[in-house]
mmCIF file of C-alpha atoms and ligand atoms in Angstrom:
data_model
loop_
_atom_site.group_PDB
_atom_site.id
_atom_site.type_symbol
_atom_site.label_atom_id
_atom_site.label_comp_id
_atom_site.label_asym_id
_atom_site.label_seq_id
_atom_site.Cartn_x
_atom_site.Cartn_y
_atom_site.Cartn_z
ATOM 1 C CA MET A 1 -0.067 -2.809 46.365
ATOM 2 C CA PRO A 2 2.024 -5.699 47.711
ATOM 3 C CA ALA A 3 1.521 -6.961 51.248
ATOM 4 C CA THR A 4 3.612 -4.955 53.722
ATOM 5 C CA ALA A 5 6.352 -6.433 55.884
ATOM 6 C CA GLN A 6 4.006 -6.096 58.852
ATOM 7 C CA ASN A 7 1.235 -7.985 56.977
ATOM 8 C CA LEU A 8 3.675 -10.781 56.171
ATOM 9 C CA ARG A 9 5.209 -10.948 59.637
ATOM 10 C CA ASP A 10 1.713 -11.269 61.097
ATOM 11 C CA LEU A 11 0.724 -13.890 58.542
ATOM 12 C CA HIS A 12 3.875 -15.921 59.294
ATOM 13 C CA THR A 13 3.163 -15.751 63.046
ATOM 14 C CA LEU A 14 -0.437 -16.894 62.483
ATOM 15 C CA HIS A 15 0.773 -19.831 60.383
ATOM 16 C CA GLN A 16 3.284 -20.822 63.065
ATOM 17 C CA ARG A 17 0.687 -20.640 65.842
ATOM 18 C CA ALA A 18 -1.704 -22.769 63.773
ATOM 19 C CA ARG A 19 1.048 -25.325 63.183
ATOM 20 C CA ALA A 20 1.869 -25.476 66.918
ATOM 21 C CA LEU A 21 -1.813 -26.141 67.665
ATOM 22 C CA ARG A 22 -2.063 -28.824 64.964
ATOM 23 C CA ASP A 23 1.057 -30.479 66.401
ATOM 24 C CA ARG A 24 -0.462 -30.511 69.874
ATOM 25 C CA LEU A 25 -3.782 -31.808 68.558
ATOM 26 C CA SER A 26 -2.076 -34.730 66.835
ATOM 27 C CA SER A 27 0.546 -35.516 69.488
ATOM 28 C CA GLY A 28 -2.028 -35.758 72.328
ATOM 29 C CA PRO A 29 -3.948 -38.739 70.912
ATOM 30 C CA ARG A 30 -0.661 -40.457 70.026
ATOM 31 C CA THR A 31 0.579 -40.123 73.610
ATOM 32 C CA LEU A 32 -2.774 -41.370 74.927
ATOM 33 C CA ALA A 33 -2.779 -44.374 72.567
ATOM 34 C CA ALA A 34 0.731 -45.320 73.718
ATOM 35 C CA ARG A 35 -0.293 -45.082 77.405
ATOM 36 C CA GLN A 36 -3.448 -47.119 76.739
ATOM 37 C CA ALA A 37 -1.397 -49.794 74.981
ATOM 38 C CA ALA A 38 0.988 -49.930 77.952
ATOM 39 C CA GLN A 39 -2.029 -50.247 80.259
ATOM 40 C CA ALA A 40 -3.440 -53.123 78.180
ATOM 41 C CA ALA A 41 -0.047 -54.840 78.435
ATOM 42 C CA ARG A 42 -0.153 -54.406 82.236
ATOM 43 C CA GLN A 43 -3.645 -55.932 82.289
ATOM 44 C CA ALA A 44 -2.407 -58.951 80.302
ATOM 45 C CA GLU A 45 0.545 -59.308 82.679
ATOM 46 C CA LEU A 46 -1.777 -59.161 85.670
ATOM 47 C CA ASP A 47 -4.122 -61.768 84.146
ATOM 48 C CA ALA A 48 -1.145 -64.059 83.518
ATOM 49 C CA SER A 49 0.050 -63.611 87.119
ATOM 50 C CA ARG A 50 -3.416 -64.440 88.486
ATOM 51 C CA LYS A 51 -3.530 -67.583 86.363
ATOM 52 C CA THR A 52 -0.084 -68.636 87.629
ATOM 53 C CA LEU A 53 -1.187 -68.041 91.226
ATOM 54 C CA GLN A 54 -4.250 -70.190 90.626
ATOM 55 C CA ASP A 55 -2.011 -72.943 89.248
ATOM 56 C CA ALA A 56 0.276 -72.668 92.294
ATOM 57 C CA LYS A 57 -2.734 -73.053 94.643
ATOM 58 C CA VAL A 58 -3.923 -76.127 92.728
ATOM 59 C CA ARG A 59 -0.421 -77.549 93.071
ATOM 60 C CA VAL A 60 -0.596 -77.135 96.880
ATOM 61 C CA GLN A 61 -3.957 -78.933 96.947
ATOM 62 C CA LYS A 62 -2.602 -81.809 94.877
ATOM 63 C CA LEU A 63 0.448 -82.147 97.127
ATOM 64 C CA GLU A 64 -1.765 -82.123 100.242
ATOM 65 C CA HIS A 65 -3.880 -84.807 98.663
ATOM 66 C CA THR A 66 -0.767 -86.879 97.927
ATOM 67 C CA LEU A 67 0.437 -86.409 101.526
ATOM 68 C CA LYS A 68 -2.896 -87.594 102.927
ATOM 69 C CA ALA A 69 -2.776 -90.690 100.695
ATOM 70 C CA ILE A 70 0.749 -91.513 101.911
ATOM 71 C CA GLU A 71 -0.255 -90.999 105.550
ATOM 72 C CA SER A 72 -3.265 -93.257 105.306
ATOM 73 C CA LYS A 73 -1.150 -95.871 103.545
ATOM 74 C CA ILE A 74 1.389 -95.710 106.405
ATOM 75 C CA ASP A 75 -1.450 -96.088 108.957
ATOM 76 C CA ASP A 76 -2.694 -99.188 107.125
ATOM 77 C CA LEU A 77 0.813 -100.649 107.018
ATOM 78 C CA LYS A 78 1.212 -100.071 110.763
ATOM 79 C CA VAL A 79 -2.020 -101.972 111.431
ATOM 80 C CA LYS A 80 -0.770 -104.842 109.275
ATOM 81 C CA LEU A 81 2.604 -104.741 111.047
ATOM 82 C CA ASN A 82 0.858 -105.553 114.344
ATOM 83 C CA GLN A 83 -0.918 -108.485 112.758
ATOM 84 C CA VAL A 84 1.856 -110.344 110.839
ATOM 85 C CA LYS A 85 3.467 -113.376 112.411
ATOM 86 C CA LYS A 86 6.311 -114.162 110.042
ATOM 87 C CA ASN A 87 9.582 -112.362 110.474
ATOM 88 C CA ASP A 88 10.289 -111.835 106.761
ATOM 89 C CA GLU A 89 6.799 -110.357 106.249
ATOM 90 C CA TYR A 90 7.389 -108.106 109.228
ATOM 91 C CA LYS A 91 10.682 -106.894 107.751
ATOM 92 C CA ALA A 92 9.128 -106.324 104.340
ATOM 93 C CA LEU A 93 6.398 -104.179 105.961
ATOM 94 C CA GLN A 94 8.970 -102.255 107.961
ATOM 95 C CA ASN A 95 10.904 -101.530 104.752
ATOM 96 C CA GLN A 96 7.732 -100.400 103.048
ATOM 97 C CA ILE A 97 6.879 -98.100 105.972
ATOM 98 C CA ALA A 98 10.397 -96.631 105.930
ATOM 99 C CA HIS A 99 10.071 -96.036 102.228
ATOM 100 C CA ASP A 100 6.667 -94.360 102.643
ATOM 101 C CA ASN A 101 7.984 -92.214 105.489
ATOM 102 C CA ASN A 102 10.593 -90.870 103.086
ATOM 103 C CA ALA A 103 7.871 -90.173 100.567
ATOM 104 C CA ARG A 104 5.895 -88.353 103.274
ATOM 105 C CA SER A 105 8.884 -86.161 104.195
ATOM 106 C CA LYS A 106 9.392 -85.361 100.547
ATOM 107 C CA ALA A 107 5.700 -84.423 100.114
ATOM 108 C CA GLU A 108 5.835 -82.219 103.233
ATOM 109 C CA GLU A 109 8.878 -80.395 101.893
ATOM 110 C CA ASP A 110 7.203 -79.946 98.516
ATOM 111 C CA ILE A 111 4.131 -78.475 100.228
ATOM 112 C CA LEU A 112 6.279 -75.942 102.109
ATOM 113 C CA VAL A 113 8.000 -74.868 98.886
ATOM 114 C CA ALA A 114 4.644 -74.644 97.061
ATOM 115 C CA LEU A 115 3.121 -72.574 99.907
ATOM 116 C CA GLU A 116 6.071 -70.204 99.782
ATOM 117 C CA ASP A 117 5.543 -69.888 96.031
ATOM 118 C CA VAL A 118 1.853 -69.017 96.603
ATOM 119 C CA GLU A 119 2.870 -66.411 99.171
ATOM 120 C CA THR A 120 5.464 -64.791 96.875
ATOM 121 C CA ARG A 121 3.030 -64.704 93.951
ATOM 122 C CA THR A 122 0.245 -63.245 96.093
ATOM 123 C CA ALA A 123 2.534 -60.399 97.198
ATOM 124 C CA GLU A 124 3.661 -59.814 93.605
ATOM 125 C CA ILE A 125 0.050 -59.617 92.399
ATOM 126 C CA ALA A 126 -0.814 -57.124 95.142
ATOM 127 C CA ARG A 127 2.070 -54.968 93.921
ATOM 128 C CA GLN A 128 0.954 -55.323 90.284
ATOM 129 C CA GLU A 129 -2.640 -54.476 91.193
ATOM 130 C CA ALA A 130 -1.603 -51.312 93.038
ATOM 131 C CA ASP A 131 0.585 -50.338 90.090
ATOM 132 C CA PHE A 132 -2.259 -51.032 87.653
ATOM 133 C CA LYS A 133 -4.724 -48.966 89.650
ATOM 134 C CA ARG A 134 -2.318 -46.019 89.813
ATOM 135 C CA THR A 135 -1.500 -46.065 86.077
ATOM 136 C CA ALA A 136 -5.178 -46.555 85.143
ATOM 137 C CA ALA A 137 -5.993 -43.367 87.059
ATOM 138 C CA GLU A 138 -3.166 -41.562 85.256
ATOM 139 C CA VAL A 139 -4.399 -42.699 81.833
ATOM 140 C CA ALA A 140 -7.981 -41.644 82.673
ATOM 141 C CA ALA A 141 -6.762 -38.231 83.859
ATOM 142 C CA LEU A 142 -4.694 -37.770 80.695
ATOM 143 C CA GLN A 143 -7.664 -38.719 78.524
ATOM 144 C CA GLN A 144 -9.915 -36.252 80.316
ATOM 145 C CA GLN A 145 -7.289 -33.506 80.078
ATOM 146 C CA LEU A 146 -6.769 -34.129 76.356
ATOM 147 C CA GLU A 147 -10.497 -34.131 75.662
ATOM 148 C CA SER A 148 -11.040 -30.752 77.304
ATOM 149 C CA GLN A 149 -7.858 -29.280 75.797
ATOM 150 C CA SER A 150 -8.672 -30.659 72.379
ATOM 151 C CA ALA A 151 -12.010 -28.831 72.202
ATOM 152 C CA GLN A 152 -10.293 -25.618 73.260
ATOM 153 C CA HIS A 153 -7.440 -26.074 70.775
ATOM 154 C CA LYS A 154 -9.851 -26.839 67.935
ATOM 155 C CA ASP A 155 -11.692 -23.593 68.627
ATOM 156 C CA GLN A 156 -8.420 -21.683 68.680
ATOM 157 C CA LEU A 157 -7.319 -23.351 65.455
ATOM 158 C CA ARG A 158 -10.568 -22.388 63.704
ATOM 159 C CA GLU A 159 -10.045 -18.795 64.818
ATOM 160 C CA LEU A 160 -6.464 -18.849 63.545
ATOM 161 C CA GLU A 161 -7.526 -20.317 60.209
ATOM 162 C CA THR A 162 -10.038 -17.508 59.781
ATOM 163 C CA ALA A 163 -7.378 -14.953 60.734
ATOM 164 C CA ILE A 164 -4.948 -16.516 58.232
ATOM 165 C CA LYS A 165 -7.518 -16.288 55.415
ATOM 166 C CA GLU A 166 -8.071 -12.661 56.275
ATOM 167 C CA ALA A 167 -4.330 -11.900 56.487
ATOM 168 C CA GLU A 168 -3.759 -13.622 53.131
ATOM 169 C CA THR A 169 -5.943 -11.057 51.368
ATOM 170 C CA ALA A 170 -3.019 -8.620 51.778
ATOM 171 C CA ILE A 171 -1.125 -10.670 49.168
ATOM 172 C CA PRO A 172 -2.014 -9.404 45.671
ATOM 173 C CA GLU A 173 -4.154 -11.743 43.521
ATOM 174 C CA VAL A 174 -1.364 -12.142 40.990
ATOM 175 C CA HIS A 175 0.869 -13.812 43.610
ATOM 176 C CA ARG A 176 -1.788 -15.971 45.295
ATOM 177 C CA ASP A 177 -1.191 -19.118 43.221
ATOM 178 C CA HIS A 178 2.522 -18.993 43.917
ATOM 179 C CA TYR A 179 1.769 -18.398 47.600
ATOM 180 C CA ARG A 180 -0.597 -21.432 47.708
ATOM 181 C CA ARG A 181 2.069 -23.607 46.141
ATOM 182 C CA ILE A 182 4.720 -22.611 48.674
ATOM 183 C CA VAL A 183 2.243 -23.102 51.539
ATOM 184 C CA ALA A 184 1.529 -26.590 50.188
ATOM 185 C CA ARG A 185 5.267 -27.209 50.082
ATOM 186 C CA TYR A 186 6.586 -25.531 53.249
ATOM 187 C CA GLY A 187 3.485 -25.308 55.428
ATOM 188 C CA ALA A 188 3.782 -22.724 58.191
ATOM 189 C CA ASP A 189 7.203 -21.650 56.939
ATOM 190 C CA ALA A 190 6.126 -20.630 53.440
ATOM 191 C CA LEU A 191 7.150 -17.141 54.497
ATOM 192 C CA ALA A 192 10.668 -16.251 55.562
ATOM 193 C CA ALA A 193 12.357 -13.292 57.142
ATOM 194 C CA CYS A 194 15.056 -11.589 55.135
ATOM 195 C CA GLU A 195 17.797 -10.985 57.664
ATOM 196 C CA ASP A 196 21.484 -10.183 57.248
ATOM 197 C CA ASN A 197 20.858 -10.030 53.495
ATOM 198 C CA SER A 198 19.764 -13.635 53.302
ATOM 199 C CA CYS A 199 16.570 -15.685 53.222
ATOM 200 C CA HIS A 200 15.930 -17.271 56.619
ATOM 201 C CA GLY A 201 14.120 -20.153 54.987
ATOM 202 C CA CYS A 202 17.097 -21.474 53.014
ATOM 203 C CA TYR A 203 19.934 -19.159 54.098
ATOM 204 C CA THR A 204 20.748 -18.155 50.551
ATOM 205 C CA ALA A 205 21.921 -14.582 49.927
ATOM 206 C CA VAL A 206 19.308 -12.161 48.627
ATOM 207 C CA THR A 207 20.412 -9.738 45.876
ATOM 208 C CA PRO A 208 20.871 -6.043 46.761
ATOM 209 C CA GLN A 209 18.195 -5.207 44.204
ATOM 210 C CA MET A 210 15.687 -7.468 45.970
ATOM 211 C CA ILE A 211 16.540 -5.884 49.310
ATOM 212 C CA ASN A 212 15.935 -2.464 47.802
ATOM 213 C CA GLU A 213 12.580 -3.650 46.513
ATOM 214 C CA LEU A 214 11.716 -5.112 49.918
ATOM 215 C CA MET A 215 12.525 -1.787 51.579
ATOM 216 C CA ASN A 216 10.666 0.234 49.029
ATOM 217 C CA GLY A 217 7.681 -2.047 49.498
ATOM 218 C CA GLU A 218 6.716 -1.749 45.868
ATOM 219 C CA ALA A 219 6.924 -5.405 44.923
ATOM 220 C CA GLN A 220 6.209 -8.809 46.470
ATOM 221 C CA ILE A 221 9.565 -10.562 46.763
ATOM 222 C CA PHE A 222 10.051 -14.317 46.672
ATOM 223 C CA CYS A 223 13.389 -16.014 47.420
ATOM 224 C CA LEU A 224 15.060 -16.947 44.135
ATOM 225 C CA SER A 225 16.443 -20.124 45.675
ATOM 226 C CA CYS A 226 13.567 -21.658 47.715
ATOM 227 C CA GLY A 227 10.608 -19.584 46.509
ATOM 228 C CA ARG A 228 9.538 -18.453 50.011
ATOM 229 C CA LEU A 229 7.707 -15.165 50.371
ATOM 230 C CA LEU A 230 10.207 -12.773 51.948
ATOM 231 C CA TYR A 231 9.664 -9.984 54.441
ATOM 232 C CA LEU A 232 11.961 -7.688 56.391
ATOM 233 C CA THR A 233 12.284 -8.605 60.072
ATOM 234 C CA GLU A 234 11.878 -5.134 61.470
ATOM 235 C CA PRO A 235 11.236 -1.818 59.792
ATOM 236 C CA ASN A 236 14.537 -0.168 58.814
ATOM 237 C CA ALA A 237 16.599 -3.126 60.073
ATOM 238 C CA VAL A 238 18.241 -3.679 56.714
ATOM 239 C CA LEU A 239 18.404 0.006 56.025
ATOM 240 C CA THR A 240 20.400 0.559 59.235
ATOM 241 C CA GLN A 241 22.840 -2.177 58.284
ATOM 242 C CA ARG A 242 23.265 -0.746 54.820
ATOM 243 C CA THR A 243 23.785 2.743 56.148
ATOM 244 C CA ALA A 244 26.467 1.462 58.520
ATOM 245 C CA LYS A 245 28.497 0.031 55.630
HETATM 246 ZN ZN1 ZN B 1 15.043 -19.032 50.465
#
């Protein structure tokens, strides 16, 4: 006895449910890996920002050091200015002091710019850190969700695989090898509905004789074009259409 249309419809459904579960089981880890990679990139970005902030702070310290050196030099020059007697020496010192005053102004301006830079970078890092914390929590939640779902889906898949093996026993021994080959080739869609007189796997017309055989349920019918195991969608569906003609 060949497998009935109902046997084959059920088997096809089981295959499709198993495929959907396998897809979910493989897509979850891929999504997680992508999120983890993005998180690692954020960490690297944050590390780089912290390093740049550190450099900016060192720059402020160096500029402050330079400013102090200029100021003490100016103080020394002012002491000397009070001690010199010759006019040309006095003028030379005055020129030097004027020059150093310019240098001091320049250093003060540089310090202000550098401090502003530190402030901007500090704010940016705070933003990055908040962002990092939020996304890290999201990645952890996703991982936890996938782990619990994965165990559940694996159980369901094992149950489906058992059900498929059981449902496959409806296919007569003589057709099993052919069935295995088409499963290896088409996976979950190794079976196809025969609808509107054509195979729903490849949309090639099915001969009237094959449709008769499908309705009579006396033979196992495979599509002549793609080799899929055919079944009628609903009992009497084709019969009704044929009667209407
Ligand atoms: Zn076909």
